[in-house]
Coordinates of C-alpha atoms and ligand atoms in Angstrom, one line a residue:
M1 CA -28.1 -21.5 -13.2
A2 CA -27.0 -25.2 -12.9
T3 CA -23.2 -25.6 -13.1
S4 CA -21.2 -28.8 -12.9
Q5 CA -20.7 -28.2 -9.2
P6 CA -24.0 -28.2 -7.2
F7 CA -24.6 -25.1 -4.9
S8 CA -24.3 -26.1 -1.3
I9 CA -27.1 -24.8 0.7
L10 CA -27.3 -25.2 4.5
V11 CA -30.7 -24.9 6.2
V12 CA -30.5 -24.2 9.9
D13 CA -33.9 -24.8 11.7
D14 CA -34.9 -26.5 15.0
E15 CA -37.9 -27.8 13.2
P16 CA -37.0 -30.7 10.8
N17 CA -40.4 -30.3 9.0
N18 CA -39.3 -26.9 8.0
F19 CA -36.2 -28.3 6.3
E20 CA -38.4 -30.9 4.4
V21 CA -40.7 -28.1 3.1
I22 CA -37.7 -26.2 1.9
E23 CA -36.1 -29.4 0.2
T24 CA -39.5 -30.1 -1.5
L25 CA -40.0 -26.6 -2.9
L26 CA -36.5 -26.4 -4.1
S27 CA -36.7 -29.8 -5.8
I28 CA -40.0 -28.8 -7.4
E29 CA -38.3 -25.8 -9.0
E30 CA -35.4 -27.9 -10.3
A31 CA -37.6 -30.1 -11.9
A32 CA -39.8 -27.6 -13.4
L33 CA -36.6 -26.0 -15.0
G34 CA -35.3 -29.3 -16.0
E35 CA -32.1 -28.9 -13.9
T36 CA -31.2 -31.8 -11.8
Q37 CA -29.0 -31.4 -9.0
A38 CA -28.5 -27.9 -9.1
Y39 CA -28.5 -27.8 -5.3
Q40 CA -27.0 -30.0 -2.6
L41 CA -29.0 -29.5 0.6
H42 CA -27.5 -29.8 4.2
Y43 CA -29.5 -29.5 7.4
A44 CA -28.4 -28.6 10.9
A45 CA -31.0 -28.7 13.8
S46 CA -29.3 -26.0 15.9
G47 CA -27.0 -22.9 15.8
S48 CA -24.0 -24.6 17.4
A49 CA -24.3 -27.5 14.9
A50 CA -24.3 -25.1 12.0
L51 CA -21.2 -23.5 13.3
D52 CA -19.5 -26.9 13.7
W53 CA -20.3 -27.9 10.1
L54 CA -19.6 -24.8 8.1
A55 CA -16.2 -26.2 7.2
L56 CA -17.6 -29.5 6.2
F57 CA -20.4 -28.4 4.2
Q58 CA -18.8 -25.4 2.6
P59 CA -22.3 -23.7 2.0
D60 CA -22.8 -21.2 -0.7
V61 CA -25.8 -19.9 1.0
I62 CA -27.4 -20.4 4.4
L63 CA -31.1 -20.3 5.3
L64 CA -31.2 -19.3 8.9
D65 CA -34.3 -19.6 11.3
V66 CA -34.5 -16.6 13.4
M67 CA -36.3 -18.3 16.6
M68 CA -34.5 -21.4 17.8
P69 CA -34.0 -22.6 21.2
G70 CA -30.4 -22.2 22.7
M71 CA -28.4 -20.1 20.2
S72 CA -30.8 -17.8 18.3
G73 CA -30.5 -17.2 14.6
L74 CA -29.3 -13.6 15.0
E75 CA -26.5 -14.9 17.4
V76 CA -25.6 -17.5 14.8
C77 CA -25.5 -14.8 12.0
L78 CA -23.3 -12.5 14.1
R79 CA -20.8 -15.3 14.8
I80 CA -20.5 -16.3 11.2
K81 CA -20.1 -12.8 10.0
A82 CA -17.3 -12.3 12.5
M83 CA -15.2 -15.1 10.9
P84 CA -13.1 -13.5 8.3
Q85 CA -13.4 -16.8 6.1
W86 CA -17.1 -16.8 6.3
Q87 CA -17.8 -13.0 6.2
A88 CA -18.9 -13.1 2.5
L89 CA -21.2 -16.0 2.7
P90 CA -24.7 -14.9 2.1
I91 CA -27.3 -15.5 5.0
I92 CA -30.8 -15.5 4.3
M93 CA -33.0 -15.2 7.6
V94 CA -36.1 -17.2 7.7
T95 CA -38.7 -15.4 9.9
S96 CA -42.4 -15.6 10.7
L97 CA -44.6 -12.5 10.1
T98 CA -44.8 -11.8 13.8
E99 CA -41.1 -11.5 14.0
K100 CA -40.9 -9.1 11.1
A101 CA -40.4 -6.2 13.5
D102 CA -37.0 -7.8 14.2
L103 CA -35.9 -7.4 10.6
A104 CA -33.7 -4.3 11.4
R105 CA -32.0 -6.4 14.0
C106 CA -31.4 -9.2 11.4
F107 CA -29.7 -6.8 9.1
A108 CA -27.7 -5.2 11.9
A109 CA -26.4 -8.7 12.6
G110 CA -25.1 -8.9 9.1
A111 CA -27.9 -10.9 7.3
D112 CA -28.2 -10.4 3.7
D113 CA -31.8 -11.1 2.9
F114 CA -34.8 -12.7 4.4
I115 CA -37.7 -14.8 3.8
A116 CA -41.2 -14.7 5.5
K117 CA -42.7 -17.8 6.9
P118 CA -44.6 -19.7 5.7
V119 CA -42.4 -20.0 2.7
T120 CA -43.6 -20.0 -0.7
R121 CA -41.9 -21.7 -3.7
L122 CA -41.8 -18.5 -5.7
E123 CA -40.2 -16.3 -2.9
L124 CA -37.7 -18.9 -1.7
N125 CA -36.5 -19.6 -5.3
A126 CA -36.3 -15.9 -6.0
R127 CA -34.1 -15.2 -3.1
V128 CA -31.9 -18.1 -3.2
R129 CA -31.1 -17.5 -6.8
S130 CA -30.4 -13.9 -6.2
M131 CA -28.0 -14.6 -3.3
L132 CA -26.3 -17.4 -5.2
R133 CA -25.7 -14.9 -8.1
I134 CA -24.0 -12.5 -5.7
R135 CA -22.1 -15.4 -4.3
R136 CA -20.8 -16.3 -7.6
Q137 CA -19.8 -12.7 -8.5
Y138 CA -18.0 -12.5 -5.2
Q139 CA -15.9 -15.7 -5.8
A140 CA -15.1 -14.6 -9.3
L141 CA -13.8 -11.2 -7.9
A142 CA -12.0 -12.9 -4.9
S143 CA -10.2 -15.5 -7.3
F144 CA -9.4 -12.5 -9.6
N145 CA -8.0 -10.4 -6.6
S146 CA -6.0 -13.4 -5.4
R147 CA -4.5 -14.1 -8.8
L148 CA -3.6 -10.4 -9.2
E149 CA -2.0 -10.3 -5.8
K150 CA 0.0 -13.5 -6.7
T151 CA 1.4 -11.9 -10.0
V152 CA 2.2 -8.7 -8.0
Q153 CA 4.1 -10.7 -5.3
E154 CA 6.1 -12.6 -7.9
R155 CA 7.0 -9.5 -9.8
T156 CA 8.0 -7.5 -6.6
A157 CA 10.0 -10.6 -5.3
Q158 CA 11.8 -10.6 -8.8
L159 CA 12.5 -6.8 -8.4
Q160 CA 13.5 -7.3 -4.7
E161 CA 16.1 -9.9 -5.9
M162 CA 17.4 -7.8 -8.6
I163 CA 17.8 -4.7 -6.4
A164 CA 19.2 -6.4 -3.5
Q165 CA 22.2 -7.6 -5.6
D166 CA 24.9 -5.7 -7.5
G167 CA 24.5 -6.6 -11.2
L168 CA 28.2 -7.1 -12.0
T169 CA 29.7 -8.8 -9.1
R170 CA 26.5 -10.4 -7.5
L171 CA 27.6 -9.1 -4.1
S172 CA 25.0 -7.4 -2.1
S173 CA 23.9 -4.0 -3.3
R174 CA 24.2 -0.7 -1.5
A175 CA 20.4 -0.7 -0.9
F176 CA 20.6 -4.2 0.7
L177 CA 23.6 -3.1 3.1
L178 CA 21.6 0.2 4.2
E179 CA 18.6 -2.1 4.9
Q180 CA 20.8 -4.5 6.9
L181 CA 22.2 -1.4 8.8
A182 CA 18.8 0.1 9.4
E183 CA 17.7 -3.3 10.9
M184 CA 20.8 -3.1 13.4
L185 CA 20.0 0.3 14.5
Q186 CA 16.4 -0.4 14.7
A187 CA 17.2 -3.2 17.1
D188 CA 19.7 -0.8 19.1
Y189 CA 22.6 -3.3 18.0
F190 CA 25.7 -1.0 17.8
S191 CA 28.5 -3.7 18.0
F192 CA 29.2 -3.3 14.3
A193 CA 31.8 -1.8 12.0
V194 CA 31.4 -0.4 8.5
V195 CA 34.5 -1.1 6.5
Y196 CA 34.6 1.2 3.5
L197 CA 37.0 0.2 0.7
D198 CA 37.9 2.4 -2.3
C199 CA 40.4 1.2 -5.0
D200 CA 43.3 3.7 -5.6
Q201 CA 43.3 5.2 -9.1
F202 CA 41.1 2.6 -10.5
K203 CA 40.0 5.1 -13.4
L204 CA 43.6 4.6 -14.7
V205 CA 42.8 1.0 -15.3
N206 CA 39.5 2.0 -17.1
S207 CA 41.3 4.5 -19.3
A208 CA 44.3 2.3 -19.9
F209 CA 42.7 -1.1 -20.6
G210 CA 39.1 -0.1 -21.3
H211 CA 35.8 -0.9 -19.3
R212 CA 35.9 -4.7 -20.1
V213 CA 39.1 -5.3 -18.4
G214 CA 38.1 -2.8 -15.5
N215 CA 35.0 -4.9 -14.9
Q216 CA 37.0 -8.1 -15.0
L217 CA 39.3 -6.5 -12.5
L218 CA 36.3 -5.5 -10.3
L219 CA 35.1 -9.1 -10.5
A220 CA 38.5 -10.5 -9.4
I221 CA 38.6 -7.9 -6.5
A222 CA 35.0 -9.0 -5.5
K223 CA 35.9 -12.7 -5.5
R224 CA 39.1 -12.0 -3.3
L225 CA 37.1 -9.9 -0.9
Q226 CA 34.4 -12.5 -0.6
Q227 CA 36.7 -15.1 0.7
L228 CA 37.5 -12.8 3.6
R229 CA 33.9 -12.2 4.5
R230 CA 33.0 -14.0 7.7
P231 CA 29.8 -15.9 7.9
G232 CA 26.9 -13.5 9.0
D233 CA 28.6 -10.3 7.7
T234 CA 27.7 -8.5 4.7
L235 CA 29.9 -7.5 1.7
A236 CA 28.4 -5.1 -0.8
R237 CA 29.4 -3.2 -3.8
V238 CA 28.5 0.4 -3.1
G239 CA 30.0 2.4 -5.9
E240 CA 31.8 1.7 -9.2
D241 CA 35.2 0.7 -7.4
E242 CA 33.9 0.9 -3.8
F243 CA 33.3 -2.0 -1.5
C244 CA 31.9 -2.2 1.9
F245 CA 32.0 -4.8 4.6
L246 CA 29.4 -4.7 7.6
L247 CA 30.9 -6.6 10.3
R248 CA 29.0 -7.8 13.3
Q249 CA 30.2 -8.4 16.9
I250 CA 33.0 -5.9 16.8
D251 CA 33.3 -4.0 20.0
S252 CA 36.6 -2.1 19.5
E253 CA 39.2 -0.9 17.3
R254 CA 41.3 -3.6 18.6
A255 CA 38.9 -6.3 17.5
L256 CA 39.1 -5.0 13.9
E257 CA 42.8 -4.9 13.5
P258 CA 43.4 -8.4 12.4
F259 CA 40.6 -8.1 9.8
I260 CA 41.9 -4.9 8.4
E261 CA 45.5 -6.4 8.2
T262 CA 44.0 -9.5 6.1
I263 CA 42.3 -7.1 3.7
L264 CA 45.3 -5.0 3.1
Q265 CA 47.4 -8.2 2.6
S266 CA 45.1 -9.6 0.1
F267 CA 46.0 -6.7 -2.2
V268 CA 49.6 -7.4 -2.0
R269 CA 49.3 -10.1 -4.7
A270 CA 48.6 -9.1 -8.2
F271 CA 45.2 -9.6 -9.8
E272 CA 44.9 -11.9 -12.8
V273 CA 42.7 -10.5 -15.6
G274 CA 42.8 -12.4 -18.8
N275 CA 46.7 -12.6 -19.6
C276 CA 47.8 -9.7 -17.5
E277 CA 48.5 -9.1 -14.0
I278 CA 47.3 -5.9 -12.4
F279 CA 48.5 -4.5 -9.2
M280 CA 45.9 -2.6 -7.3
T281 CA 45.8 -0.9 -3.8
A282 CA 43.0 0.4 -2.0
C283 CA 42.3 2.8 1.0
I284 CA 40.0 1.9 3.9
G285 CA 37.7 4.1 6.0
I286 CA 36.1 2.6 9.1
A287 CA 33.2 3.7 11.2
L288 CA 32.4 1.8 14.4
G289 CA 28.9 1.3 15.8
D290 CA 27.9 4.3 17.9
R291 CA 24.7 5.0 19.9
T292 CA 24.3 8.4 18.2
Y293 CA 23.6 6.9 14.7
Q294 CA 19.9 7.1 13.8
Q295 CA 19.8 6.8 10.1
A296 CA 21.5 3.9 8.2
E297 CA 23.2 6.4 5.9
E298 CA 25.1 7.9 8.7
P299 CA 27.8 5.2 9.5
L300 CA 28.2 4.7 5.8
Q301 CA 28.7 8.5 5.3
D302 CA 31.3 8.6 8.1
A303 CA 33.2 5.5 6.9
D304 CA 33.2 7.2 3.5
T305 CA 34.5 10.5 5.2
A306 CA 37.5 8.5 6.8
M307 CA 38.4 6.8 3.6
Y308 CA 38.9 10.2 2.1
K309 CA 41.2 11.1 4.8
A310 CA 43.1 8.1 4.3
K311 CA 43.2 8.8 0.5
Q312 CA 44.5 12.4 1.3
R313 CA 47.6 10.8 3.0
G314 CA 48.3 8.6 0.0
K315 CA 47.6 5.0 -1.4
N316 CA 47.0 2.0 0.8
G317 CA 45.9 3.9 3.8
C318 CA 43.4 3.2 6.5
Q319 CA 41.6 5.6 8.9
I320 CA 39.1 5.3 11.5
F321 CA 36.4 7.9 11.7
D322 CA 36.3 10.0 14.9
R323 CA 34.1 12.9 15.4
Q324 CA 36.7 15.6 15.9
M325 CA 37.8 14.8 12.5
S326 CA 34.8 16.1 10.7
V327 CA 34.9 19.6 10.0
A328 CA 31.8 18.7 8.1
M329 CA 29.9 18.8 11.4
L330 CA 30.8 22.3 11.8
E331 CA 29.7 23.2 8.3
R332 CA 26.6 21.5 9.0
L333 CA 25.8 23.9 11.9
T334 CA 26.4 26.8 9.9
L335 CA 24.3 25.5 7.1
E336 CA 21.5 25.1 9.5
T337 CA 21.3 28.6 10.7
D338 CA 21.8 29.7 7.0
L339 CA 18.9 27.7 6.0
Q340 CA 16.6 29.2 8.6
R341 CA 17.6 32.6 7.6
A342 CA 16.9 31.7 3.8
L343 CA 13.5 30.6 4.5
N344 CA 12.7 33.7 6.5
H345 CA 14.0 35.8 3.5
H346 CA 12.0 33.7 0.9
E347 CA 15.2 32.6 -1.0
F348 CA 13.8 29.4 -2.1
V349 CA 12.2 29.4 -5.5
A350 CA 10.5 26.4 -7.3
Y351 CA 11.9 25.5 -10.8
Y352 CA 9.9 23.3 -13.2
Q353 CA 10.9 20.3 -15.2
P354 CA 8.5 19.4 -18.1
I355 CA 6.8 15.9 -18.0
V356 CA 6.0 14.6 -21.4
N357 CA 3.7 12.0 -23.1
L358 CA 6.4 9.5 -24.3
H359 CA 4.4 8.5 -27.4
T360 CA 3.4 12.0 -28.6
E361 CA 6.1 13.9 -26.8
A362 CA 3.5 16.4 -25.8
L363 CA 3.9 18.5 -22.7
C364 CA 1.5 17.0 -20.0
G365 CA 2.7 18.8 -16.8
F366 CA 5.7 19.7 -14.6
E367 CA 7.6 18.6 -11.6
A368 CA 8.5 21.4 -9.1
L369 CA 11.9 21.2 -7.9
V370 CA 13.1 23.7 -5.3
R371 CA 16.2 25.8 -5.8
W372 CA 18.0 28.1 -3.3
R373 CA 18.8 31.4 -4.6
H374 CA 21.7 32.1 -2.2
P375 CA 22.8 35.9 -2.1
S376 CA 26.5 35.1 -2.8
R377 CA 26.6 31.4 -3.9
G378 CA 24.0 31.8 -6.7
L379 CA 21.7 28.9 -7.4
V380 CA 22.3 25.9 -4.9
S381 CA 21.0 22.4 -5.7
P382 CA 18.6 20.7 -3.4
D383 CA 20.9 17.7 -2.9
E384 CA 23.2 20.2 -1.0
F385 CA 20.5 21.3 1.6
I386 CA 17.5 19.0 1.5
P387 CA 19.2 16.4 3.7
C388 CA 19.9 18.9 6.5
M389 CA 16.5 20.4 6.2
E390 CA 15.0 16.9 6.5
E391 CA 16.9 16.2 9.7
T392 CA 16.3 19.7 11.3
G393 CA 12.6 19.5 10.3
L394 CA 12.9 22.8 8.3
I395 CA 11.6 20.7 5.3
V396 CA 8.0 21.0 6.6
P397 CA 7.8 24.9 6.2
L398 CA 10.0 24.7 3.1
G399 CA 7.7 22.0 1.5
I400 CA 4.6 23.9 2.0
A401 CA 6.3 27.0 0.6
V402 CA 7.1 25.0 -2.6
L403 CA 3.6 23.6 -2.8
Q404 CA 2.2 27.1 -2.4
Q405 CA 4.4 28.4 -5.3
A406 CA 3.8 25.6 -7.5
C407 CA 0.0 25.8 -7.0
E408 CA 0.1 29.5 -7.7
Q409 CA 2.0 28.9 -10.9
L410 CA -0.1 26.1 -12.0
L411 CA -3.4 28.1 -11.6
A412 CA -1.8 30.9 -13.5
W413 CA -0.8 28.5 -16.4
H414 CA -4.4 27.0 -16.4
Q415 CA -5.8 30.4 -16.8
Q416 CA -3.3 31.4 -19.6
G417 CA -4.8 28.7 -21.7
H418 CA -3.2 25.5 -20.7
P419 CA -6.0 24.1 -18.6
D420 CA -4.9 20.4 -18.9
L421 CA -1.5 20.8 -17.4
T422 CA -0.5 18.8 -14.2
M423 CA 1.9 19.8 -11.3
S424 CA 3.9 17.2 -9.3
V425 CA 5.4 18.4 -6.0
N426 CA 7.7 16.3 -3.8
L427 CA 6.8 15.4 -0.2
S428 CA 9.6 14.5 2.0
V429 CA 9.5 11.7 4.7
R430 CA 9.4 14.1 7.3
Q431 CA 6.6 16.2 5.6
F432 CA 4.6 13.0 5.1
A433 CA 4.7 12.2 8.9
S434 CA 3.8 15.7 9.8
P435 CA 0.6 16.0 11.9
T436 CA -0.4 19.1 10.1
L437 CA 0.2 17.8 6.6
L438 CA -3.5 17.7 5.6
A439 CA -4.4 20.9 7.2
D440 CA -1.5 22.7 5.5
I441 CA -2.5 21.3 2.2
D442 CA -6.0 22.3 2.5
R443 CA -4.9 25.8 3.4
V444 CA -2.7 26.0 0.2
L445 CA -5.7 24.6 -1.9
A446 CA -8.1 27.1 -0.4
E447 CA -5.7 30.1 -0.7
T448 CA -4.6 29.4 -4.2
G449 CA -7.9 28.0 -5.6
V450 CA -6.2 25.7 -7.8
N451 CA -8.0 22.5 -9.0
P452 CA -6.7 19.7 -6.8
A453 CA -7.4 17.1 -9.5
Y454 CA -4.3 18.5 -11.4
L455 CA -2.1 18.2 -8.4
K456 CA 0.2 15.3 -7.8
L457 CA 2.3 14.6 -4.7
E458 CA 5.4 12.5 -5.0
I459 CA 6.4 10.3 -2.1
T460 CA 9.2 7.9 -1.7
E461 CA 9.0 4.4 -1.0
S462 CA 10.6 4.8 2.4
A463 CA 8.1 7.4 3.5
L464 CA 5.4 4.8 2.8
L465 CA 7.0 2.3 4.7
K466 CA 7.5 4.1 7.7
N467 CA 4.1 3.4 9.0
V468 CA 2.1 1.5 6.5
E469 CA -1.4 2.0 8.0
T470 CA -1.0 5.8 8.7
A471 CA 0.3 6.0 5.1
I472 CA -2.7 4.3 3.7
D473 CA -5.0 6.6 5.7
I474 CA -3.2 9.8 4.7
M475 CA -3.2 8.7 1.0
A476 CA -6.8 7.9 1.2
Q477 CA -7.6 11.4 2.5
L478 CA -5.4 12.9 -0.1
R479 CA -7.4 10.9 -2.9
S480 CA -10.6 12.0 -1.5
R481 CA -9.4 15.5 -2.4
Q482 CA -8.7 14.4 -5.8
I483 CA -5.0 14.8 -5.4
H484 CA -3.0 12.2 -7.5
I485 CA -0.2 10.2 -5.6
S486 CA 3.1 9.1 -7.2
V487 CA 5.8 6.8 -5.7
D488 CA 9.2 8.6 -6.4
D489 CA 12.4 6.9 -6.9
F490 CA 10.6 3.5 -7.2
G491 CA 12.9 0.7 -7.1
T492 CA 15.7 2.2 -5.0
G493 CA 14.2 0.9 -1.8
Y494 CA 15.4 -2.5 -1.1
S495 CA 11.8 -3.4 -0.1
S496 CA 10.5 -2.1 -3.3
L497 CA 6.9 -2.1 -1.8
S498 CA 5.9 -5.8 -1.7
S499 CA 2.7 -4.3 -0.4
L500 CA 2.2 -2.0 -3.4
H501 CA -1.3 -3.1 -4.3
R502 CA -2.5 -2.1 -0.8
F503 CA -1.8 1.7 -1.3
P504 CA -4.2 3.9 -3.3
L505 CA -1.5 5.2 -5.8
N506 CA -1.8 6.6 -9.2
D507 CA 1.8 6.7 -10.7
L508 CA 5.1 4.9 -10.3
K509 CA 8.2 7.0 -11.0
I510 CA 11.1 4.9 -12.0
D511 CA 14.4 6.3 -10.5
R512 CA 16.8 7.9 -13.0
S513 CA 19.6 5.4 -11.9
F514 CA 17.8 2.7 -13.7
V515 CA 16.9 4.7 -16.8
S516 CA 20.6 5.5 -17.3
Q517 CA 22.8 2.8 -18.7
M518 CA 19.7 0.8 -19.9
H519 CA 21.2 -1.0 -22.8
E520 CA 19.2 -4.1 -23.6
S521 CA 19.9 -7.2 -21.7
S522 CA 21.3 -5.2 -18.9
R523 CA 20.1 -5.5 -15.5
N524 CA 18.7 -1.9 -15.4
F525 CA 16.7 -2.7 -18.6
R526 CA 15.2 -5.8 -16.9
I527 CA 14.4 -3.7 -13.8
V528 CA 12.6 -0.9 -15.9
N529 CA 10.8 -3.6 -17.7
T530 CA 9.6 -5.4 -14.5
I531 CA 8.6 -2.0 -13.1
I532 CA 6.4 -1.2 -16.2
S533 CA 4.8 -4.5 -16.2
L534 CA 4.2 -4.1 -12.6
G535 CA 2.5 -0.7 -13.2
D536 CA 0.3 -2.2 -16.1
Q537 CA -1.0 -4.9 -13.8
L538 CA -1.9 -2.4 -11.1
E539 CA -3.2 0.0 -13.6
L540 CA -0.8 2.7 -12.5
T541 CA 0.7 5.3 -14.8
V542 CA 4.5 4.8 -15.1
V543 CA 6.8 7.9 -15.4
A544 CA 10.5 7.5 -16.2
E545 CA 12.9 10.0 -14.9
G546 CA 16.2 11.2 -16.2
I547 CA 15.8 10.5 -19.9
E548 CA 18.7 11.9 -21.6
T549 CA 19.1 10.3 -24.8
R550 CA 16.9 9.3 -27.9
Q551 CA 17.9 5.8 -27.4
Q552 CA 16.5 5.8 -23.9
L553 CA 13.3 7.4 -25.1
E554 CA 12.9 4.8 -27.8
Q555 CA 13.5 2.0 -25.5
L556 CA 11.0 3.3 -22.9
Q557 CA 8.6 3.7 -25.9
D558 CA 8.9 0.1 -26.8
L559 CA 8.4 -1.0 -23.2
G560 CA 5.2 0.8 -23.2
C561 CA 6.0 3.6 -20.5
Q562 CA 3.5 6.3 -20.7
L563 CA 5.1 9.6 -19.3
G564 CA 8.8 10.9 -18.8
Q565 CA 11.2 13.6 -18.1
G566 CA 14.6 14.3 -18.5
Y567 CA 17.3 16.5 -20.0
L568 CA 16.4 15.2 -23.6
F569 CA 13.2 17.2 -23.2
S570 CA 14.3 20.1 -20.8
Q571 CA 16.2 20.7 -17.6
P572 CA 14.2 22.3 -14.8
R573 CA 13.7 25.9 -15.5
S574 CA 12.4 29.0 -13.8
A575 CA 8.6 29.9 -14.6
D576 CA 9.6 32.6 -17.0
D577 CA 11.7 30.3 -19.0
I578 CA 9.1 27.7 -19.1
E579 CA 6.7 30.3 -20.7
T580 CA 9.5 31.2 -23.2
Y581 CA 10.7 27.7 -24.2
S582 CA 8.2 25.0 -23.3
F583 CA 5.0 27.0 -24.2
Q584 CA 6.3 28.5 -27.5
R585 CA 6.9 24.9 -28.8
R586 CA 3.2 24.0 -27.6
R587 CA 1.5 26.7 -29.8
Ligands
LIG1 P1 13.9 13.8 -7.6 O1 12.6 14.1 -6.9 O2 14.1 12.4 -8.0 O3 13.9 14.8 -8.8 C1 14.5 14.4 -10.0 C2 16.0 15.0 -10.1 O4 16.6 14.6 -11.3 C3 16.1 16.5 -10.1 O5 17.2 16.9 -9.3 C4 16.2 16.8 -11.6 O6 16.9 17.9 -11.9 C5 17.0 15.6 -12.0 N1 17.1 15.3 -13.4 C6 15.9 15.5 -14.2 N2 16.2 15.0 -15.5 C7 17.6 14.6 -15.3 C8 18.3 14.1 -16.4 O7 18.0 13.8 -17.5 N3 19.6 13.7 -16.0 C9 20.0 13.8 -14.7 N4 21.3 13.5 -14.4 N5 19.3 14.4 -13.8 C10 17.8 14.8 -14.1 P2 17.3 18.1 -8.4 O8 16.4 19.2 -8.9 O9 18.8 18.4 -8.2 O10 16.4 17.6 -7.2 C11 17.1 16.5 -6.4 C12 16.2 15.9 -5.5 O11 16.0 16.9 -4.4 C13 15.0 15.5 -5.9 O12 15.0 14.3 -6.5 C14 14.0 15.5 -4.6 O13 14.3 14.3 -4.0 C15 14.6 16.6 -3.9 N6 13.8 17.8 -4.0 C16 13.8 18.7 -5.0 N7 12.9 19.7 -4.8 C17 12.2 19.3 -3.6 C18 11.2 19.8 -2.8 O14 10.5 20.8 -3.2 N8 10.8 19.1 -1.7 C19 11.3 18.0 -1.4 N9 11.0 17.3 -0.3 N10 12.4 17.4 -2.0 C20 12.8 18.1 -3.1
LIG2 CA1 10.4 13.7 -7.5
LIG3 CA1 13.0 10.7 -8.3

């Protein structure tokens, strides 16, 4: 067992004679095996001395006498095991036969093994060797873990950087801006203004001069706006030709006026792009900080609404959002009552989108996506009603209804001869925080009798980050029921889960915004590549969303992405259509 570095053994005993005995027995063994200096022995004559010298001796194992004056061996053992950095240090209690009754107490105090006095060479060596072996294994594992943690942290840091920045202009990204707003709202800071700026008729530039010139113009605009940014404020690119300032220390409309004036002025001069000069104007919408804001998206949405108002009046306009303005609010109220009614009338149905193995293109399972069968409007897409349901809490009963439908459907398909198919169901932030979540899931599992090992729940990054400890706890409970867990829309949260390795996950789903426009050398390509290698390192299955073209499929195959879904394979379909189209192909 000799290694280049001798093992450090600390013997704690109030009787120096006992130390000498141990030293002799260990050195006889070394000599017998022809190993020199396999062990380096240290001696402490009391418990408190042992505690003081731990850092100095860095022991690999401790031989600890139980009966000592002052601090007893049990007490020493308890104290060592209570220190995180020494928790994994093996402790062998040395105890006389008469004290053997106390063995249970030794183990309760955290001891790893014991040796009976009088100590014999055979026993001493066997026990010391076995503890040292465990020590080495532990150290190897700990160093593996810390290397893993380090690479995961590096990868997530890279990802964070990419996500916090707009790829073209290098301004902040929308995700970063939202993160800043969220922090302000969290800190009850409302002296801010969101200034939303949208270029007028930018599309004309693209169609007249092409995308390359369009991009150069965007760069020129970004540069000019950047010069207006005050220190401490944020300037982000939030859409193709949309920019947004987040200003601090703004308490009134008045305080904003000079700033708005300079922005509008900055568009008076032409922008030089290549050899040409392009004149561009922009409309501005403004939302001022307000105590009623709860979610970061709200002020952004309001500034956007105000900007639209300004656009309706023509080019170069500016509008401050005010509450009366929003007819949208009224529509929302009607929507809310409508949704409650729809829930009572069972108007929500699950559609299913196939998920395929990207290498074989074989069907592996489905994602259930809810649709509203509106009596007069026909099929309504979830983007129109999920946000409202999330806010009102209606998402909790809706989510369970979808889970129930999806589980019943999965069971039926399993019984029809497709026993290996999985079903992914979305869990919203609000559902994930619901105190009845586990009970609701258990009830659905019991009522449908579906095998939970084929069920996957999709949870977004933001839901996980709301409360990390609770999230880990709930996920552990889901995993103990064999349910799989996927992180949905991975990469869209600014944080991008730097604590990813702490969650008991199975899959990462790459958001479709990254899969689209994934030409090589693009920023999206690098993001997708990073996510896939992150998945690799953490042994998670990576699922790509929104695959629309063969080219995207081939790129994802090359990058080693395992699963995927998207219009290339199939749109979400009703259960009947799935049986007609997807299963036919399978036979
Ligand atoms: P998601 O979870 O990211 O679902 C994927 C969305 O991408 C679906 O939109 C799907 O129809 C769409 N999609 C799939 N392949 C492609 C493609 O190749 N190209 C494009 N452009 N889009 C594709 P959908 O069905 O409109 O759902 C939108 C969102 O609504 C979902 O996004 C999810 O966040 C939410 N949602 C849907 N059903 C439920 C549900 O039952 N519960 C909860 N909490 N949320 C749901
Ligand atoms: Ca999803
Ligand atoms: Ca998604």
